[in-house]
Amino acid sequence: PIARSDMKGEVQRCIDAGVSHLHVDVFDGVYLDSPYALTFGPQMVGAIKKRFAEHPELVLDIHLCVDRPARYATAMADSGASRIIFMFEAMSLDEAVKLAQTITSLGMKCGVSINPDTSISEIYPLLETGLVDLVDILAVEPGFGGQKFNPVSEQKIKDLRQWREEQQSKNGIDVQILVDGGINAKTIRRVVQAGADICVVGTAIFQHKDGFSDALKELMDRRNTGREQK
């Protein structure tokens, strides 16, 4: 299991294994109403960025599951975040566009995340602005690790992949498709076949019975098989 008292060591373990992205879930205990849903803030993001400055290739994706996410944009930019991913359901469409403008104006990339119950078509107007370069499709309810994969995400991935292909040929708009939650050796091939570009994995590697390295190798092998079968 992950050693929460040794964040430096855990990040180093990821880097040593060849991980290129760190997905940092930021919960404030308000957006998800639970005293246990309180994780990291800008100080932790800044500490990671400073400690691993010799790895400029390391992407820090900050997933904001917070009340009033716009409050955190400048602080996360100052801390060295590469990208902010915000919850689409936390605001209106107009507010989402304004937040995306703020994030990109601060020099970061911008992503948007949607819950399992949200239709993928609801975010198309936001994507059409060209401000968002990544869509985080949640395959579990936002909150805690170890949840079971929700297969509804597979159709969303397929639909977004088709929309992306149409937009690329029409106006050059492009987004990466990220799937988040419930990813393991059984589900990673399915989501990659559906069209996912990036998979967020937590429990399946940090709590694997054979250890971190073996778990990551198994996942990479299954991912590559999925790509070949697209």
PDB file of C-alpha atoms in Angstrom:
ATOM      1  CA  PRO A   1       0.000   0.000   0.000  1.00  0.00           C
ATOM      2  CA  ILE A   2       0.933   3.630  -0.487  1.00  0.00           C
ATOM      3  CA  ALA A   3       2.982   5.099   2.352  1.00  0.00           C
ATOM      4  CA  ARG A   4       1.154   8.350   3.065  1.00  0.00           C
ATOM      5  CA  SER A   5       3.882   9.423   5.489  1.00  0.00           C
ATOM      6  CA  ASP A   6       6.506   9.194   2.732  1.00  0.00           C
ATOM      7  CA  MET A   7       5.127  11.134  -0.197  1.00  0.00           C
ATOM      8  CA  LYS A   8       8.633  11.870  -1.480  1.00  0.00           C
ATOM      9  CA  GLY A   9       9.436   8.172  -1.593  1.00  0.00           C
ATOM     10  CA  GLU A  10       6.187   7.285  -3.317  1.00  0.00           C
ATOM     11  CA  VAL A  11       6.677   9.920  -6.023  1.00  0.00           C
ATOM     12  CA  GLN A  12      10.259   8.707  -6.504  1.00  0.00           C
ATOM     13  CA  ARG A  13       8.957   5.163  -6.873  1.00  0.00           C
ATOM     14  CA  CYS A  14       6.640   6.347  -9.645  1.00  0.00           C
ATOM     15  CA  ILE A  15       9.417   8.199 -11.445  1.00  0.00           C
ATOM     16  CA  ASP A  16      11.804   5.237 -11.171  1.00  0.00           C
ATOM     17  CA  ALA A  17       9.142   3.048 -12.765  1.00  0.00           C
ATOM     18  CA  GLY A  18       8.837   5.401 -15.736  1.00  0.00           C
ATOM     19  CA  VAL A  19       5.572   7.125 -14.825  1.00  0.00           C
ATOM     20  CA  SER A  20       5.250  10.387 -16.785  1.00  0.00           C
ATOM     21  CA  HIS A  21       2.091  11.851 -15.200  1.00  0.00           C
ATOM     22  CA  LEU A  22       1.070  12.303 -11.582  1.00  0.00           C
ATOM     23  CA  HIS A  23      -2.674  12.700 -11.050  1.00  0.00           C
ATOM     24  CA  VAL A  24      -3.179  14.622  -7.808  1.00  0.00           C
ATOM     25  CA  ASP A  25      -6.729  14.456  -6.457  1.00  0.00           C
ATOM     26  CA  VAL A  26      -7.498  17.598  -4.471  1.00  0.00           C
ATOM     27  CA  PHE A  27     -10.571  17.269  -2.237  1.00  0.00           C
ATOM     28  CA  ASP A  28     -11.636  19.927   0.242  1.00  0.00           C
ATOM     29  CA  GLY A  29     -14.235  17.959   2.210  1.00  0.00           C
ATOM     30  CA  VAL A  30     -16.964  20.285   0.901  1.00  0.00           C
ATOM     31  CA  TYR A  31     -17.571  19.388  -2.756  1.00  0.00           C
ATOM     32  CA  LEU A  32     -17.745  15.805  -1.552  1.00  0.00           C
ATOM     33  CA  ASP A  33     -19.335  16.235   1.860  1.00  0.00           C
ATOM     34  CA  SER A  34     -17.116  14.041   3.999  1.00  0.00           C
ATOM     35  CA  PRO A  35     -14.488  14.803   6.657  1.00  0.00           C
ATOM     36  CA  TYR A  36     -12.383  12.028   5.114  1.00  0.00           C
ATOM     37  CA  ALA A  37     -12.401  13.667   1.670  1.00  0.00           C
ATOM     38  CA  LEU A  38      -9.637  16.121   2.550  1.00  0.00           C
ATOM     39  CA  THR A  39      -6.406  15.545   0.657  1.00  0.00           C
ATOM     40  CA  PHE A  40      -3.758  17.896  -0.733  1.00  0.00           C
ATOM     41  CA  GLY A  41      -3.408  21.622  -1.293  1.00  0.00           C
ATOM     42  CA  PRO A  42      -1.086  23.955  -3.210  1.00  0.00           C
ATOM     43  CA  GLN A  43       1.665  23.465  -0.609  1.00  0.00           C
ATOM     44  CA  MET A  44       1.914  19.737  -1.386  1.00  0.00           C
ATOM     45  CA  VAL A  45       1.874  20.387  -5.122  1.00  0.00           C
ATOM     46  CA  GLY A  46       4.636  22.955  -4.698  1.00  0.00           C
ATOM     47  CA  ALA A  47       6.687  20.586  -2.546  1.00  0.00           C
ATOM     48  CA  ILE A  48       6.486  17.844  -5.176  1.00  0.00           C
ATOM     49  CA  LYS A  49       7.415  20.256  -7.942  1.00  0.00           C
ATOM     50  CA  LYS A  50      10.396  21.623  -5.998  1.00  0.00           C
ATOM     51  CA  ARG A  51      11.677  18.239  -4.820  1.00  0.00           C
ATOM     52  CA  PHE A  52      11.565  16.742  -8.315  1.00  0.00           C
ATOM     53  CA  ALA A  53      12.645  19.811 -10.276  1.00  0.00           C
ATOM     54  CA  GLU A  54      15.311  17.668 -11.955  1.00  0.00           C
ATOM     55  CA  HIS A  55      12.451  15.888 -13.766  1.00  0.00           C
ATOM     56  CA  PRO A  56      10.888  18.700 -15.837  1.00  0.00           C
ATOM     57  CA  GLU A  57       9.159  16.066 -17.958  1.00  0.00           C
ATOM     58  CA  LEU A  58       6.968  15.062 -15.001  1.00  0.00           C
ATOM     59  CA  VAL A  59       3.402  16.246 -15.628  1.00  0.00           C
ATOM     60  CA  LEU A  60       1.418  17.318 -12.552  1.00  0.00           C
ATOM     61  CA  ASP A  61      -2.282  17.015 -13.303  1.00  0.00           C
ATOM     62  CA  ILE A  62      -4.307  18.578 -10.488  1.00  0.00           C
ATOM     63  CA  HIS A  63      -7.853  17.224 -10.294  1.00  0.00           C
ATOM     64  CA  LEU A  64      -9.913  19.742  -8.329  1.00  0.00           C
ATOM     65  CA  CYS A  65     -12.906  18.186  -6.582  1.00  0.00           C
ATOM     66  CA  VAL A  66     -13.544  21.304  -4.543  1.00  0.00           C
ATOM     67  CA  ASP A  67     -16.097  23.983  -3.806  1.00  0.00           C
ATOM     68  CA  ARG A  68     -15.500  27.137  -5.899  1.00  0.00           C
ATOM     69  CA  PRO A  69     -12.542  25.746  -7.892  1.00  0.00           C
ATOM     70  CA  ALA A  70     -11.690  29.131  -9.418  1.00  0.00           C
ATOM     71  CA  ARG A  71     -10.233  30.112  -6.042  1.00  0.00           C
ATOM     72  CA  TYR A  72      -7.407  27.621  -6.531  1.00  0.00           C
ATOM     73  CA  ALA A  73      -6.275  28.500 -10.057  1.00  0.00           C
ATOM     74  CA  THR A  74      -3.612  31.079  -9.206  1.00  0.00           C
ATOM     75  CA  ALA A  75      -2.341  29.150  -6.177  1.00  0.00           C
ATOM     76  CA  MET A  76      -1.919  25.974  -8.230  1.00  0.00           C
ATOM     77  CA  ALA A  77      -0.190  27.872 -11.020  1.00  0.00           C
ATOM     78  CA  ASP A  78       2.230  29.376  -8.504  1.00  0.00           C
ATOM     79  CA  SER A  79       2.849  25.877  -7.097  1.00  0.00           C
ATOM     80  CA  GLY A  80       3.936  24.506 -10.471  1.00  0.00           C
ATOM     81  CA  ALA A  81       0.863  22.593 -11.644  1.00  0.00           C
ATOM     82  CA  SER A  82       1.008  21.518 -15.285  1.00  0.00           C
ATOM     83  CA  ARG A  83      -2.739  21.200 -15.732  1.00  0.00           C
ATOM     84  CA  ILE A  84      -5.885  21.836 -13.718  1.00  0.00           C
ATOM     85  CA  ILE A  85      -8.788  19.457 -14.231  1.00  0.00           C
ATOM     86  CA  PHE A  86     -12.042  20.749 -12.780  1.00  0.00           C
ATOM     87  CA  MET A  87     -15.405  19.092 -12.203  1.00  0.00           C
ATOM     88  CA  PHE A  88     -17.932  20.118 -14.840  1.00  0.00           C
ATOM     89  CA  GLU A  89     -20.809  19.594 -12.413  1.00  0.00           C
ATOM     90  CA  ALA A  90     -19.406  22.157  -9.957  1.00  0.00           C
ATOM     91  CA  MET A  91     -20.540  25.161 -12.036  1.00  0.00           C
ATOM     92  CA  SER A  92     -22.576  26.464 -14.948  1.00  0.00           C
ATOM     93  CA  LEU A  93     -21.325  26.296 -18.540  1.00  0.00           C
ATOM     94  CA  ASP A  94     -20.535  30.023 -18.555  1.00  0.00           C
ATOM     95  CA  GLU A  95     -18.551  29.643 -15.337  1.00  0.00           C
ATOM     96  CA  ALA A  96     -16.707  26.653 -16.811  1.00  0.00           C
ATOM     97  CA  VAL A  97     -15.675  28.662 -19.877  1.00  0.00           C
ATOM     98  CA  LYS A  98     -14.499  31.543 -17.681  1.00  0.00           C
ATOM     99  CA  LEU A  99     -12.490  29.175 -15.462  1.00  0.00           C
ATOM    100  CA  ALA A 100     -10.902  27.518 -18.504  1.00  0.00           C
ATOM    101  CA  GLN A 101      -9.888  30.970 -19.759  1.00  0.00           C
ATOM    102  CA  THR A 102      -8.345  31.771 -16.378  1.00  0.00           C
ATOM    103  CA  ILE A 103      -6.427  28.494 -16.203  1.00  0.00           C
ATOM    104  CA  THR A 104      -4.931  28.850 -19.671  1.00  0.00           C
ATOM    105  CA  SER A 105      -4.108  32.535 -19.104  1.00  0.00           C
ATOM    106  CA  LEU A 106      -2.031  31.434 -16.105  1.00  0.00           C
ATOM    107  CA  GLY A 107       0.098  29.236 -18.370  1.00  0.00           C
ATOM    108  CA  MET A 108      -1.411  25.886 -17.446  1.00  0.00           C
ATOM    109  CA  LYS A 109      -3.287  23.387 -19.541  1.00  0.00           C
ATOM    110  CA  CYS A 110      -6.949  22.860 -18.764  1.00  0.00           C
ATOM    111  CA  GLY A 111      -8.950  19.660 -18.369  1.00  0.00           C
ATOM    112  CA  VAL A 112     -12.551  18.936 -17.451  1.00  0.00           C
ATOM    113  CA  SER A 113     -13.899  15.944 -15.537  1.00  0.00           C
ATOM    114  CA  ILE A 114     -17.405  14.474 -15.641  1.00  0.00           C
ATOM    115  CA  ASN A 115     -19.244  12.175 -13.248  1.00  0.00           C
ATOM    116  CA  PRO A 116     -20.642   8.803 -14.360  1.00  0.00           C
ATOM    117  CA  ASP A 117     -24.188  10.228 -14.501  1.00  0.00           C
ATOM    118  CA  THR A 118     -23.267  13.151 -16.776  1.00  0.00           C
ATOM    119  CA  SER A 119     -23.803  12.773 -20.512  1.00  0.00           C
ATOM    120  CA  ILE A 120     -20.667  13.303 -22.570  1.00  0.00           C
ATOM    121  CA  SER A 121     -22.569  15.587 -24.958  1.00  0.00           C
ATOM    122  CA  GLU A 122     -23.084  18.132 -22.163  1.00  0.00           C
ATOM    123  CA  ILE A 123     -19.425  19.174 -22.330  1.00  0.00           C
ATOM    124  CA  TYR A 124     -19.213  19.552 -26.122  1.00  0.00           C
ATOM    125  CA  PRO A 125     -19.975  23.321 -26.032  1.00  0.00           C
ATOM    126  CA  LEU A 126     -17.074  23.773 -23.591  1.00  0.00           C
ATOM    127  CA  LEU A 127     -14.742  21.664 -25.719  1.00  0.00           C
ATOM    128  CA  GLU A 128     -15.685  23.628 -28.819  1.00  0.00           C
ATOM    129  CA  THR A 129     -14.053  26.733 -27.290  1.00  0.00           C
ATOM    130  CA  GLY A 130     -10.661  25.064 -27.786  1.00  0.00           C
ATOM    131  CA  LEU A 131      -9.654  25.935 -24.223  1.00  0.00           C
ATOM    132  CA  VAL A 132      -9.722  22.354 -22.919  1.00  0.00           C
ATOM    133  CA  ASP A 133      -7.128  19.810 -24.023  1.00  0.00           C
ATOM    134  CA  LEU A 134      -8.157  16.837 -21.854  1.00  0.00           C
ATOM    135  CA  VAL A 135     -11.383  15.154 -20.733  1.00  0.00           C
ATOM    136  CA  ASP A 136     -11.342  13.094 -17.546  1.00  0.00           C
ATOM    137  CA  ILE A 137     -14.127  10.510 -17.763  1.00  0.00           C
ATOM    138  CA  LEU A 138     -14.814   9.225 -14.271  1.00  0.00           C
ATOM    139  CA  ALA A 139     -15.551   5.499 -14.176  1.00  0.00           C
ATOM    140  CA  VAL A 140     -16.413   5.696 -10.462  1.00  0.00           C
ATOM    141  CA  GLU A 141     -18.100   8.237  -8.235  1.00  0.00           C
ATOM    142  CA  PRO A 142     -15.646  10.944  -7.144  1.00  0.00           C
ATOM    143  CA  GLY A 143     -14.260  10.280  -3.704  1.00  0.00           C
ATOM    144  CA  PHE A 144     -12.373   7.221  -2.572  1.00  0.00           C
ATOM    145  CA  GLY A 145     -10.117   4.641  -4.197  1.00  0.00           C
ATOM    146  CA  GLY A 146     -10.939   0.976  -4.635  1.00  0.00           C
ATOM    147  CA  GLN A 147     -14.373   1.441  -6.207  1.00  0.00           C
ATOM    148  CA  LYS A 148     -15.682  -0.912  -8.875  1.00  0.00           C
ATOM    149  CA  PHE A 149     -15.381   0.179 -12.508  1.00  0.00           C
ATOM    150  CA  ASN A 150     -18.614   1.516 -14.002  1.00  0.00           C
ATOM    151  CA  PRO A 151     -18.931   0.243 -17.609  1.00  0.00           C
ATOM    152  CA  VAL A 152     -21.044   3.266 -18.605  1.00  0.00           C
ATOM    153  CA  SER A 153     -17.732   5.047 -19.145  1.00  0.00           C
ATOM    154  CA  GLU A 154     -16.865   2.835 -22.116  1.00  0.00           C
ATOM    155  CA  GLN A 155     -19.641   4.247 -24.283  1.00  0.00           C
ATOM    156  CA  LYS A 156     -18.693   7.771 -23.264  1.00  0.00           C
ATOM    157  CA  ILE A 157     -15.127   7.113 -24.381  1.00  0.00           C
ATOM    158  CA  LYS A 158     -16.358   5.814 -27.739  1.00  0.00           C
ATOM    159  CA  ASP A 159     -18.685   8.765 -28.228  1.00  0.00           C
ATOM    160  CA  LEU A 160     -15.981  11.287 -27.342  1.00  0.00           C
ATOM    161  CA  ARG A 161     -13.493   9.542 -29.605  1.00  0.00           C
ATOM    162  CA  GLN A 162     -15.943   9.837 -32.516  1.00  0.00           C
ATOM    163  CA  TRP A 163     -16.660  13.493 -31.708  1.00  0.00           C
ATOM    164  CA  ARG A 164     -12.924  14.184 -31.568  1.00  0.00           C
ATOM    165  CA  GLU A 165     -12.326  12.627 -34.981  1.00  0.00           C
ATOM    166  CA  GLU A 166     -15.089  14.771 -36.469  1.00  0.00           C
ATOM    167  CA  GLN A 167     -13.774  17.949 -34.839  1.00  0.00           C
ATOM    168  CA  GLN A 168     -10.179  17.285 -35.865  1.00  0.00           C
ATOM    169  CA  SER A 169     -11.133  17.150 -39.524  1.00  0.00           C
ATOM    170  CA  LYS A 170     -13.606  20.041 -39.237  1.00  0.00           C
ATOM    171  CA  ASN A 171     -11.796  22.682 -37.162  1.00  0.00           C
ATOM    172  CA  GLY A 172      -8.656  21.128 -35.691  1.00  0.00           C
ATOM    173  CA  ILE A 173      -9.952  20.846 -32.121  1.00  0.00           C
ATOM    174  CA  ASP A 174      -8.253  17.990 -30.286  1.00  0.00           C
ATOM    175  CA  VAL A 175      -8.569  16.602 -26.765  1.00  0.00           C
ATOM    176  CA  GLN A 176      -6.946  13.737 -24.913  1.00  0.00           C
ATOM    177  CA  ILE A 177      -9.264  11.148 -23.395  1.00  0.00           C
ATOM    178  CA  LEU A 178      -8.429  10.140 -19.840  1.00  0.00           C
ATOM    179  CA  VAL A 179     -10.328   7.513 -17.855  1.00  0.00           C
ATOM    180  CA  ASP A 180     -10.194   7.696 -14.090  1.00  0.00           C
ATOM    181  CA  GLY A 181     -11.302   5.102 -11.526  1.00  0.00           C
ATOM    182  CA  GLY A 182     -11.585   1.337 -11.304  1.00  0.00           C
ATOM    183  CA  ILE A 183      -8.670   0.738 -13.683  1.00  0.00           C
ATOM    184  CA  ASN A 184      -6.929  -2.595 -13.230  1.00  0.00           C
ATOM    185  CA  ALA A 185      -5.522  -5.404 -15.355  1.00  0.00           C
ATOM    186  CA  LYS A 186      -9.029  -6.452 -16.397  1.00  0.00           C
ATOM    187  CA  THR A 187     -10.460  -3.048 -17.290  1.00  0.00           C
ATOM    188  CA  ILE A 188      -7.502  -1.221 -18.814  1.00  0.00           C
ATOM    189  CA  ARG A 189      -7.646  -3.136 -22.086  1.00  0.00           C
ATOM    190  CA  ARG A 190     -11.362  -2.386 -22.448  1.00  0.00           C
ATOM    191  CA  VAL A 191     -11.005   1.367 -22.017  1.00  0.00           C
ATOM    192  CA  VAL A 192      -7.983   1.560 -24.310  1.00  0.00           C
ATOM    193  CA  GLN A 193      -9.879  -0.372 -26.980  1.00  0.00           C
ATOM    194  CA  ALA A 194     -12.731   2.103 -26.555  1.00  0.00           C
ATOM    195  CA  GLY A 195     -10.333   4.988 -27.229  1.00  0.00           C
ATOM    196  CA  ALA A 196      -8.761   6.132 -23.956  1.00  0.00           C
ATOM    197  CA  ASP A 197      -5.365   7.804 -24.306  1.00  0.00           C
ATOM    198  CA  ILE A 198      -4.472   8.024 -20.603  1.00  0.00           C
ATOM    199  CA  CYS A 199      -5.487   5.833 -17.650  1.00  0.00           C
ATOM    200  CA  VAL A 200      -5.328   6.934 -14.029  1.00  0.00           C
ATOM    201  CA  VAL A 201      -4.407   4.007 -11.794  1.00  0.00           C
ATOM    202  CA  GLY A 202      -4.146   3.949  -8.009  1.00  0.00           C
ATOM    203  CA  THR A 203      -5.282   0.914  -6.057  1.00  0.00           C
ATOM    204  CA  ALA A 204      -4.296  -1.548  -8.797  1.00  0.00           C
ATOM    205  CA  ILE A 205      -0.622  -0.637  -8.503  1.00  0.00           C
ATOM    206  CA  PHE A 206      -0.195   0.578  -4.941  1.00  0.00           C
ATOM    207  CA  GLN A 207      -2.065  -2.386  -3.450  1.00  0.00           C
ATOM    208  CA  HIS A 208      -1.067  -5.121  -5.912  1.00  0.00           C
ATOM    209  CA  LYS A 209      -0.132  -8.408  -4.221  1.00  0.00           C
ATOM    210  CA  ASP A 210       3.074  -8.720  -6.277  1.00  0.00           C
ATOM    211  CA  GLY A 211       4.253  -5.157  -5.737  1.00  0.00           C
ATOM    212  CA  PHE A 212       4.372  -1.859  -7.589  1.00  0.00           C
ATOM    213  CA  SER A 213       6.766  -2.755 -10.416  1.00  0.00           C
ATOM    214  CA  ASP A 214       5.058  -6.022 -11.354  1.00  0.00           C
ATOM    215  CA  ALA A 215       1.669  -4.340 -11.258  1.00  0.00           C
ATOM    216  CA  LEU A 216       2.799  -1.539 -13.546  1.00  0.00           C
ATOM    217  CA  LYS A 217       4.361  -3.964 -16.025  1.00  0.00           C
ATOM    218  CA  GLU A 218       1.164  -6.031 -16.127  1.00  0.00           C
ATOM    219  CA  LEU A 219      -0.934  -2.935 -16.747  1.00  0.00           C
ATOM    220  CA  MET A 220       1.361  -1.667 -19.486  1.00  0.00           C
ATOM    221  CA  ASP A 221       1.244  -5.046 -21.225  1.00  0.00           C
ATOM    222  CA  ARG A 222      -2.569  -5.087 -21.092  1.00  0.00           C
ATOM    223  CA  ARG A 223      -2.700  -1.480 -22.306  1.00  0.00           C
ATOM    224  CA  ASN A 224      -0.485  -2.267 -25.292  1.00  0.00           C
ATOM    225  CA  THR A 225      -2.671  -5.236 -26.169  1.00  0.00           C
ATOM    226  CA  GLY A 226      -5.694  -2.964 -26.085  1.00  0.00           C
ATOM    227  CA  ARG A 227      -4.024  -0.486 -28.447  1.00  0.00           C
ATOM    228  CA  GLU A 228      -3.243  -3.225 -30.913  1.00  0.00           C
ATOM    229  CA  GLN A 229      -6.910  -4.306 -30.889  1.00  0.00           C
ATOM    230  CA  LYS A 230      -8.390  -0.816 -31.433  1.00  0.00           C
TER     231      LYS A 230
END
